[in-house]
Tab-separated table of C-alpha atoms in Angstrom:
chain	number	residue	atom	x	y	z
A	212	PRO	CA	-151.351	-32.503	-77.805
A	213	MET	CA	-152.040	-36.141	-78.174
A	214	LEU	CA	-150.763	-38.946	-75.978
A	215	PRO	CA	-148.934	-42.007	-78.346
A	216	PRO	CA	-151.117	-44.783	-78.496
A	217	THR	CA	-150.464	-47.118	-75.524
A	218	ALA	CA	-148.117	-49.941	-76.513
A	219	THR	CA	-149.711	-53.600	-76.684
A	220	ALA	CA	-147.783	-56.856	-75.429
A	221	VAL	CA	-146.187	-58.941	-78.699
A	222	PRO	CA	-146.748	-62.678	-78.217
A	223	ALA	CA	-143.808	-64.353	-77.823
A	224	ALA	CA	-142.260	-66.319	-80.449
A	225	GLN	CA	-140.859	-68.919	-78.397
A	226	PRO	CA	-140.638	-69.997	-74.880
A	227	ALA	CA	-138.000	-67.501	-72.413
A	228	PRO	CA	-134.646	-69.135	-72.741
A	229	ALA	CA	-133.380	-71.377	-69.276
A	230	SER	CA	-130.351	-69.458	-67.592
A	231	LYS	CA	-127.266	-71.118	-68.157
A	232	GLN	CA	-126.216	-69.842	-64.673
A	233	ALA	CA	-126.117	-72.098	-61.765
A	234	SER	CA	-129.260	-72.032	-59.301
A	235	GLY	CA	-129.162	-68.988	-57.083
A	236	GLN	CA	-126.580	-66.994	-59.648
A	237	LEU	CA	-127.630	-63.660	-61.364
A	238	VAL	CA	-126.134	-62.457	-64.497
A	239	TRP	CA	-127.486	-58.433	-65.069
A	240	VAL	CA	-125.991	-56.802	-68.406
A	241	THR	CA	-126.406	-53.368	-68.288
A	242	SER	CA	-125.687	-49.853	-69.840
A	243	ASP	CA	-123.937	-48.572	-66.748
A	244	LYS	CA	-120.306	-48.614	-67.120
A	245	GLN	CA	-120.000	-48.846	-63.061
A	246	SER	CA	-116.805	-46.569	-63.090
A	247	ASN	CA	-117.792	-43.354	-61.172
A	248	TRP	CA	-118.315	-45.453	-57.481
A	249	ALA	CA	-115.953	-44.940	-54.521
A	250	GLY	CA	-116.489	-46.920	-51.178
A	251	TYR	CA	-116.765	-44.010	-48.979
A	252	ASN	CA	-119.672	-41.644	-49.379
A	253	SER	CA	-117.826	-37.959	-50.729
A	254	GLY	CA	-116.804	-40.429	-53.410
A	255	ASN	CA	-120.144	-41.985	-53.910
A	256	LEU	CA	-123.349	-42.230	-52.108
A	257	CYS	CA	-125.982	-44.364	-53.399
A	258	CYS	CA	-125.721	-46.200	-56.750
A	259	GLY	CA	-123.087	-48.998	-56.107
A	260	SER	CA	-123.806	-49.791	-52.763
A	261	LYS	CA	-127.210	-48.929	-51.165
A	262	ALA	CA	-129.057	-49.916	-54.154
A	263	MET	CA	-127.094	-53.051	-54.514
A	264	SER	CA	-127.826	-53.797	-50.498
A	265	VAL	CA	-124.104	-53.718	-49.930
A	266	THR	CA	-124.474	-51.144	-47.573
A	267	GLU	CA	-127.578	-50.249	-45.264
A	268	THR	CA	-129.319	-46.672	-44.029
A	269	LEU	CA	-130.294	-45.987	-40.317
A	270	PHE	CA	-134.010	-46.360	-41.537
A	271	LYS	CA	-136.318	-47.996	-44.631
A	272	PRO	CA	-139.577	-46.928	-45.957
A	273	THR	CA	-143.023	-48.761	-44.793
A	274	HIS	CA	-145.344	-50.139	-47.080
A	275	ASP	CA	-148.251	-47.793	-46.192
A	276	GLY	CA	-146.478	-44.629	-46.399
A	277	GLY	CA	-146.130	-44.079	-42.688
A	278	PRO	CA	-142.951	-43.165	-40.395
A	279	SER	CA	-140.011	-45.047	-41.010
A	280	THR	CA	-139.123	-48.103	-40.058
A	281	PRO	CA	-135.545	-48.631	-38.334
A	282	LEU	CA	-132.800	-50.463	-40.018
A	283	LEU	CA	-129.587	-50.009	-38.537
A	284	ALA	CA	-131.225	-47.405	-36.297
A	285	LYS	CA	-132.350	-49.138	-33.259
A	286	THR	CA	-133.605	-46.388	-31.396
A	287	TRP	CA	-134.079	-42.683	-31.900
A	288	GLU	CA	-134.994	-39.339	-30.182
A	289	LEU	CA	-135.317	-35.944	-31.318
A	290	ASP	CA	-134.511	-32.932	-29.507
A	291	SER	CA	-136.645	-31.965	-27.203
A	292	ALA	CA	-135.969	-28.542	-25.994
A	293	ASN	CA	-136.107	-26.727	-29.303
A	294	SER	CA	-138.837	-26.252	-31.793
A	295	PRO	CA	-137.845	-27.264	-34.236
A	296	PRO	CA	-135.574	-29.896	-33.049
A	297	THR	CA	-131.829	-29.228	-33.713
A	298	TYR	CA	-130.540	-32.924	-33.221
A	299	VAL	CA	-131.485	-36.257	-33.150
A	300	ASP	CA	-129.473	-38.858	-30.997
A	301	VAL	CA	-129.648	-42.420	-32.844
A	302	THR	CA	-128.740	-45.549	-31.274
A	303	LEU	CA	-127.736	-48.286	-33.500
A	304	GLN	CA	-128.595	-51.865	-33.788
A	305	SER	CA	-125.767	-54.234	-31.978
A	306	GLY	CA	-123.848	-56.740	-33.264
A	307	VAL	CA	-124.067	-56.098	-36.820
A	308	ASP	CA	-120.683	-56.881	-38.594
A	309	PHE	CA	-119.472	-55.415	-41.833
A	310	HIS	CA	-117.963	-57.685	-44.246
A	311	ALA	CA	-114.496	-58.903	-44.826
A	312	GLY	CA	-113.921	-59.039	-41.077
A	313	TYR	CA	-113.570	-55.248	-40.447
A	314	GLY	CA	-115.182	-55.352	-36.739
A	315	GLU	CA	-118.816	-54.466	-35.530
A	316	LEU	CA	-120.839	-51.298	-36.569
A	317	THR	CA	-120.372	-48.883	-33.821
A	318	SER	CA	-120.911	-44.956	-33.529
A	319	GLU	CA	-117.420	-44.245	-35.281
A	320	ASP	CA	-118.691	-45.780	-38.092
A	321	LEU	CA	-121.922	-43.435	-38.421
A	322	VAL	CA	-120.032	-40.247	-37.088
A	323	TRP	CA	-117.663	-41.208	-40.326
A	324	SER	CA	-119.992	-41.889	-42.926
A	325	VAL	CA	-122.434	-38.776	-41.968
A	326	ASN	CA	-119.157	-36.176	-41.600
A	327	ASP	CA	-118.008	-37.556	-45.046
A	328	THR	CA	-121.425	-37.097	-46.925
A	329	ASN	CA	-121.099	-33.484	-45.729
A	330	PRO	CA	-119.647	-31.462	-48.137
A	331	ASN	CA	-119.076	-28.767	-45.852
A	332	LEU	CA	-116.884	-31.275	-43.462
A	333	SER	CA	-115.715	-34.096	-45.761
A	334	THR	CA	-112.438	-32.195	-46.645
A	335	THR	CA	-111.577	-31.701	-42.756
A	336	LEU	CA	-113.640	-34.668	-40.979
A	337	GLY	CA	-113.949	-37.025	-44.038
A	338	ALA	CA	-111.624	-38.637	-46.780
A	339	GLY	CA	-110.504	-35.397	-47.053
A	340	GLN	CA	-112.063	-34.517	-50.547
A	341	PRO	CA	-115.171	-32.225	-51.465
A	342	SER	CA	-118.049	-34.526	-51.379
A	343	VAL	CA	-119.420	-35.140	-54.842
A	344	THR	CA	-122.752	-36.629	-53.894
A	345	ASP	CA	-124.369	-33.233	-53.080
A	346	GLY	CA	-124.556	-31.386	-56.284
A	347	SER	CA	-127.877	-29.826	-54.930
A	348	GLY	CA	-126.679	-28.574	-52.129
A	349	THR	CA	-129.065	-30.405	-49.994
A	350	TRP	CA	-126.785	-31.991	-47.290
A	351	ALA	CA	-124.651	-28.965	-47.404
A	352	GLY	CA	-127.929	-26.621	-46.336
A	353	PHE	CA	-129.273	-29.535	-43.590
A	354	LEU	CA	-126.664	-30.231	-41.516
A	355	GLY	CA	-124.603	-26.961	-42.195
A	356	SER	CA	-121.274	-27.106	-40.800
A	357	ASN	CA	-122.102	-29.275	-37.526
A	358	PRO	CA	-120.526	-32.597	-36.980
A	359	ALA	CA	-122.259	-35.583	-36.104
A	360	GLU	CA	-120.881	-36.677	-32.467
A	361	ALA	CA	-120.564	-39.821	-30.694
A	362	ILE	CA	-122.331	-40.004	-27.688
A	363	ASP	CA	-121.313	-43.761	-26.643
A	364	THR	CA	-120.295	-46.783	-28.579
A	365	HIS	CA	-123.535	-47.247	-30.387
A	366	THR	CA	-125.215	-43.761	-30.046
A	367	VAL	CA	-124.550	-40.655	-32.248
A	368	ARG	CA	-125.772	-37.383	-32.338
A	369	ILE	CA	-126.509	-35.837	-35.890
A	370	ASN	CA	-126.561	-32.241	-35.166
A	371	TRP	CA	-128.091	-29.903	-38.043
A	372	GLU	CA	-128.689	-26.530	-39.023
A	373	ALA	CA	-131.884	-26.460	-40.696
A	374	PHE	CA	-134.586	-29.147	-39.309
A	375	ASP	CA	-136.050	-30.751	-42.707
A	376	PRO	CA	-139.202	-33.115	-41.878
A	377	ARG	CA	-137.956	-35.856	-44.365
A	378	TRP	CA	-134.597	-36.166	-42.363
A	379	ASP	CA	-135.369	-39.992	-41.851
A	380	THR	CA	-136.222	-41.065	-45.177
A	381	TRP	CA	-134.484	-38.751	-47.488
A	382	PHE	CA	-130.883	-38.366	-45.739
A	383	PHE	CA	-131.025	-41.400	-43.560
A	384	GLY	CA	-133.397	-43.698	-45.336
A	385	GLN	CA	-132.941	-45.553	-48.786
A	386	ASP	CA	-135.012	-42.807	-50.429
A	387	GLY	CA	-133.308	-39.649	-52.401
A	388	LEU	CA	-129.815	-39.284	-50.992
A	389	GLY	CA	-130.160	-41.100	-48.199
A	390	ALA	CA	-126.307	-41.743	-46.791
A	391	GLY	CA	-125.345	-45.889	-46.638
A	392	ILE	CA	-123.098	-46.348	-43.740
A	393	VAL	CA	-119.635	-47.787	-44.569
A	394	SER	CA	-116.552	-49.071	-42.435
A	395	LYS	CA	-113.799	-46.649	-40.960
A	396	ASN	CA	-111.807	-49.166	-39.970
A	397	ALA	CA	-111.423	-50.097	-43.601
A	398	TYR	CA	-110.868	-46.606	-44.780
A	399	ASP	CA	-108.096	-46.244	-41.918
A	400	THR	CA	-106.424	-49.866	-42.368
A	401	GLU	CA	-106.448	-49.935	-45.912
A	402	GLY	CA	-106.326	-46.302	-47.006
A	403	GLU	CA	-107.695	-43.949	-49.468
A	404	ASP	CA	-106.799	-45.680	-53.089
A	405	TRP	CA	-108.143	-49.062	-51.737
A	406	ASN	CA	-111.211	-47.832	-50.752
A	407	GLN	CA	-112.016	-46.110	-54.161
A	408	ASP	CA	-111.878	-49.374	-55.140
A	409	HIS	CA	-113.463	-51.674	-52.599
A	410	LEU	CA	-116.734	-51.009	-50.794
A	411	VAL	CA	-117.437	-52.199	-47.152
A	412	GLY	CA	-120.509	-52.480	-45.839
A	413	THR	CA	-123.282	-54.190	-43.404
A	414	GLY	CA	-126.068	-55.114	-46.025
A	415	PRO	CA	-126.925	-58.647	-47.418
A	416	PHE	CA	-124.628	-58.593	-50.300
A	417	GLU	CA	-121.119	-58.118	-50.309
A	418	MET	CA	-119.350	-56.687	-52.917
A	419	THR	CA	-116.586	-59.294	-53.403
A	420	SER	CA	-115.025	-58.110	-57.093
A	421	TRP	CA	-115.300	-55.208	-59.031
A	422	ALA	CA	-113.392	-54.559	-62.531
A	423	ARG	CA	-113.907	-50.617	-62.958
A	424	GLY	CA	-115.812	-50.172	-66.149
A	425	ASP	CA	-116.338	-54.121	-66.743
A	426	ARG	CA	-118.060	-55.906	-64.121
A	427	THR	CA	-119.171	-56.138	-60.555
A	428	VAL	CA	-120.072	-59.443	-58.451
A	429	TYR	CA	-122.000	-59.390	-55.508
A	430	THR	CA	-122.474	-62.265	-52.879
A	431	ALA	CA	-125.020	-63.057	-50.557
A	432	VAL	CA	-123.303	-62.812	-46.947
A	433	ALA	CA	-123.894	-66.009	-45.215
A	434	ASN	CA	-126.276	-65.597	-41.727
A	435	HIS	CA	-126.601	-61.958	-42.240
A	436	TRP	CA	-128.184	-60.261	-39.116
A	437	ARG	CA	-131.254	-59.050	-41.032
A	438	ALA	CA	-132.134	-61.767	-43.856
A	439	THR	CA	-129.971	-64.173	-45.853
A	440	ALA	CA	-130.133	-63.501	-49.107
A	441	GLU	CA	-131.982	-66.256	-51.521
A	442	VAL	CA	-129.940	-65.260	-54.332
A	443	THR	CA	-126.351	-66.515	-54.002
A	444	SER	CA	-124.662	-63.883	-56.327
A	445	ILE	CA	-125.372	-61.319	-58.795
A	446	THR	CA	-122.837	-60.319	-61.191
A	447	ARG	CA	-123.808	-57.100	-63.172
A	448	ILE	CA	-121.868	-56.624	-66.534
A	449	ALA	CA	-121.356	-53.444	-68.405
A	450	VAL	CA	-122.556	-54.396	-72.102
A	451	PRO	CA	-122.791	-50.737	-73.922
A	452	ASP	CA	-124.808	-52.170	-76.906
A	453	GLU	CA	-128.713	-53.085	-76.366
A	454	THR	CA	-128.652	-55.592	-79.357
A	455	VAL	CA	-126.035	-57.531	-77.468
A	456	ARG	CA	-128.232	-57.358	-74.406
A	457	ILE	CA	-131.144	-58.579	-75.977
A	458	ALA	CA	-129.091	-61.389	-77.549
A	459	GLN	CA	-127.699	-62.501	-74.034
A	460	LEU	CA	-131.617	-62.474	-72.720
A	461	ALA	CA	-132.505	-64.524	-75.625
A	462	THR	CA	-129.597	-67.142	-75.282
A	463	GLY	CA	-130.086	-67.377	-71.205
A	464	ASP	CA	-126.516	-65.768	-70.932
A	465	ALA	CA	-128.096	-62.997	-69.150
A	466	ASP	CA	-131.098	-62.827	-66.596
A	467	ILE	CA	-131.946	-59.220	-66.537
A	468	SER	CA	-131.090	-56.162	-68.811
A	469	ASP	CA	-131.616	-52.712	-69.195
A	470	ILE	CA	-134.023	-52.334	-72.200
A	471	SER	CA	-135.025	-49.366	-73.855
A	472	VAL	CA	-138.984	-48.779	-74.405
A	473	SER	CA	-138.565	-49.046	-77.931
A	474	ASN	CA	-137.276	-52.589	-77.586
A	475	VAL	CA	-139.436	-53.937	-75.181
A	476	ALA	CA	-141.484	-55.820	-78.248
A	477	GLU	CA	-138.556	-57.013	-79.327
A	478	ALA	CA	-137.522	-58.621	-76.094
A	479	GLN	CA	-141.208	-60.020	-75.644
A	480	ARG	CA	-141.171	-61.461	-78.773
A	481	LEU	CA	-137.920	-63.434	-78.054
A	482	GLY	CA	-139.567	-64.651	-74.823
């Protein structure tokens, strides 16, 4: 079979349009309706939180492909008495605050987030529902029915059934099915219904507005513990019609858009 010819860039017929947003604000029009998220891991693990820097993970990948770099994890120590190891003890960074005044990140939040992600435990030690984030069974096979447990206020022992050398990247990093850490205090205080429509994390962006199926607004957190974002806000708006999204790019009403390959040339022509 013959590969299709490589697409060539189309010269712009006009300059790129000026954004209609105030400096530092971005509008992202997307085909995603943003309707199937939740503020806890058994309801949603990644897309509305980790990918938008609302929640953070224990680790992040390195640029050179080497061992993971700690993020919310300050230090960690694998079980040295068994081979392969049966657990890891993770000590969290101190002084990391959740959004909207829900308190400091502690062991209780990590234990809650891990157990709520585990399909074997989410009904008893999590939000009370089967975890919908594990269609492949990866988390269930990895952790088994072994709950995470707090050792002290900032140290947690994460027990597993079957050691996986990707434990830091795939399960507790920003890749794959990595679990973002959410606030147990927010869940306990506000209840399940509220947490289905709100998301409380520790990331450099706070989800300040969410109209299910319409739009979500992410606002930069001032004096964030790790890095204060230079972008002040990102508004994601659901626009199912791609021709409308392209028109919004062309007029400066949108700054970012999902564009299918077949329409890239048109978008380039419009600047």
